[in-house]
Short mmCIF file of C-alpha atoms in Angstrom, two decimals:
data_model
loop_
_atom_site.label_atom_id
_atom_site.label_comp_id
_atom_site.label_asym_id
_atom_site.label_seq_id
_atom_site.Cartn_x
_atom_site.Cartn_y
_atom_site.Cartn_z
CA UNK O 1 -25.12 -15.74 24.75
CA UNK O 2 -21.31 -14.84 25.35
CA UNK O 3 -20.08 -15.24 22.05
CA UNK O 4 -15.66 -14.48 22.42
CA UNK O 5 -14.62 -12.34 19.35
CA UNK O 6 -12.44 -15.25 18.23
CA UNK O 7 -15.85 -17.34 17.15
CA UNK O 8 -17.30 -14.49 15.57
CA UNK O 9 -14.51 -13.79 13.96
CA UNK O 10 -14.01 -17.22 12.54
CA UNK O 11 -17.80 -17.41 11.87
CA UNK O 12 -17.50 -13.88 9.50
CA UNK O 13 -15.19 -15.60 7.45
CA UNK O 14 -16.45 -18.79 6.98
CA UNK O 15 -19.68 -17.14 6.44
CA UNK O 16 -18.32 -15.68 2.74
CA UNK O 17 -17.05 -18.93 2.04
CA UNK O 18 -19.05 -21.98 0.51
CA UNK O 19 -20.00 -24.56 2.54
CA UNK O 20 -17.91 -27.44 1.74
CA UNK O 21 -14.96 -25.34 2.93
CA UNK O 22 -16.17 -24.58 6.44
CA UNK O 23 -15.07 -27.26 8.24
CA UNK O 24 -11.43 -27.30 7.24
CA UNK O 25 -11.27 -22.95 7.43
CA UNK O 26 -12.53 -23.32 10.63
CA UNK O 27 -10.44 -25.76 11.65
CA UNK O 28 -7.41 -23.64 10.83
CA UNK O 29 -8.42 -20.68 11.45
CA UNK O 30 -9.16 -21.94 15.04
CA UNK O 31 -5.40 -23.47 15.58
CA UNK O 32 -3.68 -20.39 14.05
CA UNK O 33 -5.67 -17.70 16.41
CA UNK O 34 -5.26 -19.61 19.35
CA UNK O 35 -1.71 -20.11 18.26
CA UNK O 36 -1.12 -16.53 18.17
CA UNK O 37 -2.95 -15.75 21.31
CA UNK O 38 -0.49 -18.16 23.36
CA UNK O 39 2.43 -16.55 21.69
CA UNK O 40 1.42 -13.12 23.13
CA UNK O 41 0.31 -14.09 26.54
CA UNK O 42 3.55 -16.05 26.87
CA UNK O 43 5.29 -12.35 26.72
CA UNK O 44 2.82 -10.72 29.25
CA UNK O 45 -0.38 -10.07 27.96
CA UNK O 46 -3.68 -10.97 29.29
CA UNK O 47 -5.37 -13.03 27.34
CA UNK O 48 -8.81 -10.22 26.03
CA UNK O 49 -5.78 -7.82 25.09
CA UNK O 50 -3.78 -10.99 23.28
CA UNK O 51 -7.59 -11.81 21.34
CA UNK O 52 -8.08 -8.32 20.46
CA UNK O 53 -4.06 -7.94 18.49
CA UNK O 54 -3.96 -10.91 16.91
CA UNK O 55 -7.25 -10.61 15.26
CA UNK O 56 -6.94 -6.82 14.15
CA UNK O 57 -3.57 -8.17 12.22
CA UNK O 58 -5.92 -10.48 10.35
CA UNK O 59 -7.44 -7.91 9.25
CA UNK O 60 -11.71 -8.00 7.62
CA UNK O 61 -12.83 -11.03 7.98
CA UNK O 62 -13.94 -10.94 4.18
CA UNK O 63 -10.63 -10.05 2.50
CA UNK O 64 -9.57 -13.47 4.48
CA UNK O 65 -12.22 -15.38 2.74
CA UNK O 66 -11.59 -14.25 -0.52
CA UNK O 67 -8.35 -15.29 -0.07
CA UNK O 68 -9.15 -18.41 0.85
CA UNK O 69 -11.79 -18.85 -1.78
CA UNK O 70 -8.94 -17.41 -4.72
CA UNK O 71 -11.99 -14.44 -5.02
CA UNK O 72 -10.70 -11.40 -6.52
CA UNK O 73 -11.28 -8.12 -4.89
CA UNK O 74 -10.46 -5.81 -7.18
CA UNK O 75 -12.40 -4.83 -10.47
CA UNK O 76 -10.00 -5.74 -13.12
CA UNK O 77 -7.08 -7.88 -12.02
CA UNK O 78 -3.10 -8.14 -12.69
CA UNK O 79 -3.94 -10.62 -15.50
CA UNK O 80 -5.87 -8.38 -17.68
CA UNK O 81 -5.48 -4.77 -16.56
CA UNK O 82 -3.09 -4.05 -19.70
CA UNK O 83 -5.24 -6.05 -22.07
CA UNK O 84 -8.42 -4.47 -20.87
CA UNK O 85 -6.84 -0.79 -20.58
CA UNK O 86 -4.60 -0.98 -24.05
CA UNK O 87 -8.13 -2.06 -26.10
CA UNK O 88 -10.48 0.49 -23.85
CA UNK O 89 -7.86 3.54 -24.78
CA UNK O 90 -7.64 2.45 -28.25
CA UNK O 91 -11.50 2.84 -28.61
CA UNK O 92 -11.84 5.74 -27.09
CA UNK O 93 -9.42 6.98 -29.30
CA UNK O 94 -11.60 6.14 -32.38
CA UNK O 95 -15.05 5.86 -31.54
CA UNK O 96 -15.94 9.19 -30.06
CA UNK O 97 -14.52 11.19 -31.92
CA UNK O 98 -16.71 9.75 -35.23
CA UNK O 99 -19.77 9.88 -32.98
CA UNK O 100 -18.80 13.60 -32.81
CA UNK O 101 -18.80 14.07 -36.36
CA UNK O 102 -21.56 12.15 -37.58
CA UNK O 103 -23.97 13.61 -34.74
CA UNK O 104 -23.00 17.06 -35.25
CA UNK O 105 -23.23 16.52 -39.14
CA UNK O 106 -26.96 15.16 -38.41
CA UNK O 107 -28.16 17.84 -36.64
CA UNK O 108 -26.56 20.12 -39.24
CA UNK O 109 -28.35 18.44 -41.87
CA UNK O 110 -31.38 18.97 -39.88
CA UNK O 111 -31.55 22.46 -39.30
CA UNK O 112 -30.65 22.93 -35.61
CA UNK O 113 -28.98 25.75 -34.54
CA UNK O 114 -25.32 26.01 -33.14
CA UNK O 115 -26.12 25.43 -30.04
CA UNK O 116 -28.24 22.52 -30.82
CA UNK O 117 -25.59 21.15 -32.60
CA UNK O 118 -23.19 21.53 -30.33
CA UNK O 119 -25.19 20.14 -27.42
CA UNK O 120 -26.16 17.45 -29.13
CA UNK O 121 -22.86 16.40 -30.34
CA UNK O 122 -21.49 16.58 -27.05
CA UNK O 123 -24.27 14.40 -25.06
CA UNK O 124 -24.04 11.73 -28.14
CA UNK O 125 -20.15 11.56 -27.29
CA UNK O 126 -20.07 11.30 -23.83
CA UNK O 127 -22.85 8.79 -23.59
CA UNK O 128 -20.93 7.13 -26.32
CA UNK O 129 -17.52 7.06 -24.01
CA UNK O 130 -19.79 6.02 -21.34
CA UNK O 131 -21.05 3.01 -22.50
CA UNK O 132 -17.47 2.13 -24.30
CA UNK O 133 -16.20 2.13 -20.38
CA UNK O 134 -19.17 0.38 -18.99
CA UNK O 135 -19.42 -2.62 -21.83
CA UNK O 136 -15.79 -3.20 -22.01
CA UNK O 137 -15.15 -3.35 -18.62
CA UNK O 138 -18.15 -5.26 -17.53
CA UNK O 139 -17.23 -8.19 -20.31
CA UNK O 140 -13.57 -8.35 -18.50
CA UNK O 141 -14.84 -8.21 -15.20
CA UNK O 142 -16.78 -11.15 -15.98
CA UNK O 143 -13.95 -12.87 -18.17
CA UNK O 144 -11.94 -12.25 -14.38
CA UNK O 145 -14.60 -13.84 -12.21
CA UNK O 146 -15.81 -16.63 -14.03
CA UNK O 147 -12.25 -17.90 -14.70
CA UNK O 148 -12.07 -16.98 -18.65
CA UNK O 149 -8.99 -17.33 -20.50
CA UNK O 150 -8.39 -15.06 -23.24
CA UNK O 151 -5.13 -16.86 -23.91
CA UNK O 152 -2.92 -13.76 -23.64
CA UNK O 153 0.29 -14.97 -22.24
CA UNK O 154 3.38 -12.81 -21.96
CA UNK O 155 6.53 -14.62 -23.90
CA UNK O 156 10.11 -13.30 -24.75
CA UNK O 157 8.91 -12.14 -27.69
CA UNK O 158 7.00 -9.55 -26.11
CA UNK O 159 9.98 -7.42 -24.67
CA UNK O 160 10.41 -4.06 -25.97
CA UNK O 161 12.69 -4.89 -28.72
CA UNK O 162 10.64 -7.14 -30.99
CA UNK O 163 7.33 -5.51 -29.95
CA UNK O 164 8.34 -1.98 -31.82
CA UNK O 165 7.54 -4.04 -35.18
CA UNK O 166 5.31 -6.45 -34.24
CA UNK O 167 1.17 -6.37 -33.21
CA UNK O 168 0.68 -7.76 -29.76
CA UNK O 169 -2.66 -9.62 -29.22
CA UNK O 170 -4.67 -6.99 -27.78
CA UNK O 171 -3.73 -5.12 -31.35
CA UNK O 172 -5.68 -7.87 -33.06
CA UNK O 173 -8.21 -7.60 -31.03
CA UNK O 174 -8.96 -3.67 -30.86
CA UNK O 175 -8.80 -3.85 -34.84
CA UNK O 176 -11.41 -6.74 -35.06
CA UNK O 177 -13.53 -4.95 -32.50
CA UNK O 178 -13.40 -1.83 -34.14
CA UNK O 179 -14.37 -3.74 -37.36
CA UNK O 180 -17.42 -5.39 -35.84
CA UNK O 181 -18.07 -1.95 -34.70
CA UNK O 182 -18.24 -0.39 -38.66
CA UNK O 183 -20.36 -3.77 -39.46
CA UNK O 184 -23.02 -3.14 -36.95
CA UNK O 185 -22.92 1.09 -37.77
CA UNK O 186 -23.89 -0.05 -41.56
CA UNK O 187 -26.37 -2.61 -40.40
CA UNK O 188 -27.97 -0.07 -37.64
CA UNK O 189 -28.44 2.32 -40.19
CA UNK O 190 -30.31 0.69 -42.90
CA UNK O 191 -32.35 -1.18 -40.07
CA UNK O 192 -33.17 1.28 -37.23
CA UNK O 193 -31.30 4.76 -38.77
CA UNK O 194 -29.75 7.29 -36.76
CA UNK O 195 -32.32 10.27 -38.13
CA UNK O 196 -35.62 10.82 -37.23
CA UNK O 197 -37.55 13.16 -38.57
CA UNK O 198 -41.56 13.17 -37.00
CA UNK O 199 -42.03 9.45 -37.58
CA UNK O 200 -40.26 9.31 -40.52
CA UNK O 201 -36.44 7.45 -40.13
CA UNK O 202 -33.87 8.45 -42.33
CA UNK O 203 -30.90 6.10 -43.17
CA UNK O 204 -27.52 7.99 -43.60
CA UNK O 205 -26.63 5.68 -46.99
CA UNK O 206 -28.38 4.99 -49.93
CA UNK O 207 -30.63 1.23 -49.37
CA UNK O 208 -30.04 0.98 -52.88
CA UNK O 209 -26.61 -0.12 -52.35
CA UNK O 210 -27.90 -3.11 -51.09
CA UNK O 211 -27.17 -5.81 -52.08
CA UNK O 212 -24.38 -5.31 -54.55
CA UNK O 213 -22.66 -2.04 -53.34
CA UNK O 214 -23.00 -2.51 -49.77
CA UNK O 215 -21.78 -6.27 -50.75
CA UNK O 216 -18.43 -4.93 -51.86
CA UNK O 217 -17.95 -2.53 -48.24
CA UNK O 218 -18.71 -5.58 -46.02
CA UNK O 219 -16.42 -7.68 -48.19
CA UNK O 220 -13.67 -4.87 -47.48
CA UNK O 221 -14.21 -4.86 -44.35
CA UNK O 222 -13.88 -8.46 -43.95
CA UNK O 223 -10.55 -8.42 -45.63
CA UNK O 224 -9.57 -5.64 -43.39
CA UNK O 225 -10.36 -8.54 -40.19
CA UNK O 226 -8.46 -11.12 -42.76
CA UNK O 227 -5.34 -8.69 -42.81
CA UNK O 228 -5.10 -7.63 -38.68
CA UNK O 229 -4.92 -11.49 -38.34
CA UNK O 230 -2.94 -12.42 -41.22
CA UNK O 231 0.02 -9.87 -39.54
CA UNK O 232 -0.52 -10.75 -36.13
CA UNK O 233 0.45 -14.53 -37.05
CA UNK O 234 3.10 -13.29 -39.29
CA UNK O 235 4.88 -11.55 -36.17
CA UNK O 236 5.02 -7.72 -37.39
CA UNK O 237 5.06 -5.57 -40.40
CA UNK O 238 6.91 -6.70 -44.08
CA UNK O 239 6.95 -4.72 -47.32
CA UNK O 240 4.23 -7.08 -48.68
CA UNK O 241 2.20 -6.35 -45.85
CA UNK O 242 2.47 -2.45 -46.02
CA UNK O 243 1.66 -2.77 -49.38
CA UNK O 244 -1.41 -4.86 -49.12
CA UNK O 245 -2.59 -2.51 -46.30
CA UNK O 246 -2.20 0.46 -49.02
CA UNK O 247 -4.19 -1.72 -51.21
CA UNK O 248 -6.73 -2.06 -49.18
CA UNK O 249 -6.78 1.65 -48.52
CA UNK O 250 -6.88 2.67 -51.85
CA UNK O 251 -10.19 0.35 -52.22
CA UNK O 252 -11.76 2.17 -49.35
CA UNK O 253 -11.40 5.34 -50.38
CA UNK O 254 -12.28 4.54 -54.30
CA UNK O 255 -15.43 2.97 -52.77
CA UNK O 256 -16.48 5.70 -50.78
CA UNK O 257 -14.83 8.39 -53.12
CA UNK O 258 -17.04 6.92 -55.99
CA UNK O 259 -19.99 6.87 -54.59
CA UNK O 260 -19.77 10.50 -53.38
CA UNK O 261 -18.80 11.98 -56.84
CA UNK O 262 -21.75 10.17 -58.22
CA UNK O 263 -24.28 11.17 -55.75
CA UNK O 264 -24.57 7.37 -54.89
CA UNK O 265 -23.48 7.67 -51.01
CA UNK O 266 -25.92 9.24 -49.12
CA UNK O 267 -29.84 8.31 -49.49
CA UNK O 268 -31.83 10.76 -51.26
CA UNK O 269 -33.78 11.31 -48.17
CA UNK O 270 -30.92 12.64 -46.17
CA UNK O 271 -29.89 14.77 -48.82
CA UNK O 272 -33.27 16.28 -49.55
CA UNK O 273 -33.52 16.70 -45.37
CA UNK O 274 -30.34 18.93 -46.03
CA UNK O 275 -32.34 20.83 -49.06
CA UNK O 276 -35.76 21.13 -46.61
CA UNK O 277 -33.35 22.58 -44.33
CA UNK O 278 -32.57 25.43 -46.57
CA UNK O 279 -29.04 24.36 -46.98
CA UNK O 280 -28.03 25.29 -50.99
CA UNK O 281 -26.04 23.25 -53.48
CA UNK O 282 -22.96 25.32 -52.59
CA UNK O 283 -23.50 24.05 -49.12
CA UNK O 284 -23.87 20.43 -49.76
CA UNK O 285 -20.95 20.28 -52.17
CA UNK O 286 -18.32 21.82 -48.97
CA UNK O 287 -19.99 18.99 -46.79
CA UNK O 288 -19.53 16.77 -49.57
CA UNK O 289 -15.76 17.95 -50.01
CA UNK O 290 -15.08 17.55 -45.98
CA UNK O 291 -16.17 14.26 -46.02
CA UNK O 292 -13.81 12.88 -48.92
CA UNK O 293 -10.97 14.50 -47.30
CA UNK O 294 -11.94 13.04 -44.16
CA UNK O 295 -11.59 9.54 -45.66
CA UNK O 296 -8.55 10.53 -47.76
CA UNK O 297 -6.92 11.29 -44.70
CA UNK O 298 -8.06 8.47 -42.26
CA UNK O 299 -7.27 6.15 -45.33
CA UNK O 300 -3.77 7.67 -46.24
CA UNK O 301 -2.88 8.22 -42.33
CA UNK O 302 -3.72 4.57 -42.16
CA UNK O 303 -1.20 3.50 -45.40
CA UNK O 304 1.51 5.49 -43.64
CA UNK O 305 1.60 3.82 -40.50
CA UNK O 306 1.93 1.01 -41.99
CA UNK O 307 4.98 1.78 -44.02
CA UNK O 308 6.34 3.72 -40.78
CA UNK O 309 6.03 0.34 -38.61
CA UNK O 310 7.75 -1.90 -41.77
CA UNK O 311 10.61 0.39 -41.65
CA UNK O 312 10.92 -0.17 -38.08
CA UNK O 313 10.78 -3.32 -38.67
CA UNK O 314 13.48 -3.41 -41.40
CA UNK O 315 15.90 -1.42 -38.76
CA UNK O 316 15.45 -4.06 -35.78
CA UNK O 317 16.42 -6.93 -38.43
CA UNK O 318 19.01 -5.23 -40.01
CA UNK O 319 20.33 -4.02 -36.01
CA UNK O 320 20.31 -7.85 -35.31
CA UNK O 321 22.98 -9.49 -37.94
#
């Protein structure tokens, strides 16, 4: 069977289409090649020569049909490449890195050497940054093909101007993220653990913070979702708001700080995995020390940001009248 390269052209494209567009692709498809085909034979070329141009210009037979069918090609589209690539850098930015410390802390705790340490940091991290790519860019890739709507629309209010003191959407969204992220850390812990020792598992905190304790970090946390969303509908940073955020702070750090000056914090079985270990009060207390500063610092970094962006905020207002 003589099949011309017109049919099985038309034929490759209808192919990736479904069927109840066939007969009207086809249809087209067929007037605009033969179309083309008289246009060059009416300046001189034979008509295999004429078959041959027109349908290399079409190009693959498949990118036509996902044209037709509105399919996208590409991964990510247009619509949410800065959405998806704003809230992927922005949790790479703070996920990792506390993977590195509390994996390298870990194996501290349990006696491995530097190298084990350092080995184990390192594959915890970059499996860590591996699935962060994978997960968040399989759930937009989905979003993309299956026709979601996040509801992220660009307005006038997002030019560069306004946007220096105000949260876009894909703020909000990072910051509830990274929340849920914290929530399912404290929940993995107490529940599955991130130590194992033999077949014993060791949670990081104490379980006898639960209920009351633990109560009063989720309930933190939850205001810290209750704030991101709170300033995202208020448009952008006020006084009041700065100063709420260094209220919440403040309660982060005095819960955490608290605990850890008491001996509260971590369970006793991670701290006597540190003693088994042959690591000596002295030791324990510079770990200890680290740590508060640690949240001192993410905490106060955190405050003055905040007051940073309110200023900014105050300058565009005042530049205005």
């Amino acid at each position: 069977m003589n099949t011309s390269l017109s049919e099985r052209y038309i034929a490759a494209t209808i192919n990736e289409l479904p069927a109840q567009m066939h007969t009207d692709v086809r249809a087209e498809l067929e007037a605009s090649i033969a179309d083309a085909i008289s246009a060059r034979m009416d300046h001189g070329e034979d008509r295999a020569t004429a078959e041959h141009a027109v349908l290399t210009e079409m190009g693959d037979p498949a990118v036509l049909a996902a044209g037709y069918a509105e399919r996208p090609l590409q991964l990510i589209g247009p619509r949410y490449y800065l959405t998806w690539w704003r809230l992927l850098r922005r949790l790479l930015f703070i996920v990792p890195p506390i993977v590195l410390g509390i994996s390298a802390l870990a194996q501290i705790l349990a006696g491995g050497t530097i190298g084990e340490v350092i080995a184990e940091a390192i594959i915890a991290t970059i499996s860590t940054i591996l699935h962060i790519c994978f997960w968040v860019t399989l759930a937009f890739a989905v979003i993309e093909r299956n026709g979601g709507d996040l509801g992220i629309r660009w307005t006038v209010k997002d030019l560069p101007e306004p946007q220096e003191h105000r949260r876009g959407k894909s703020d909000l969204i990072a910051s509830l993220v990274f929340l849920a992220i914290m929530l399912a850390v404290l929940i993995w812990d107490q529940t599955r653990t991130f130590i194992r020792v033999g077949q014993d598992a060791i949670s990081v905190l104490n379980s006898d913070l639960w209920p009351w304790a633990m109560a009063g970090l989720i309930a933190l946390i939850l205001l810290e979702a209750v704030f991101a969303i709170v300033l995202y509908a208020r448009g952008g940073w006020s006084v009041s708001m700065a100063i709420l955020n260094t209220v919440l702070n403040i309660a982060v750090f005095s819960w955490f700080v608290t605990l850890l000056v008491q001996g509260e914090l971590f369970s006793p079985e991670f701290v006597n995995l540190a003693v088994l270990n042959g690591l000596n009060q002295e030791v324990r207390s510079i770990l200890g020390i680290i740590f508060g500063f640690a949240v001192a610092a993410i905490c106060l970094g955190d405050s003055i940001d905040g007051v940073v962006k309110t200023r900014k905020a105050q300058r565009v207002q005042v530049n205005k009248m």
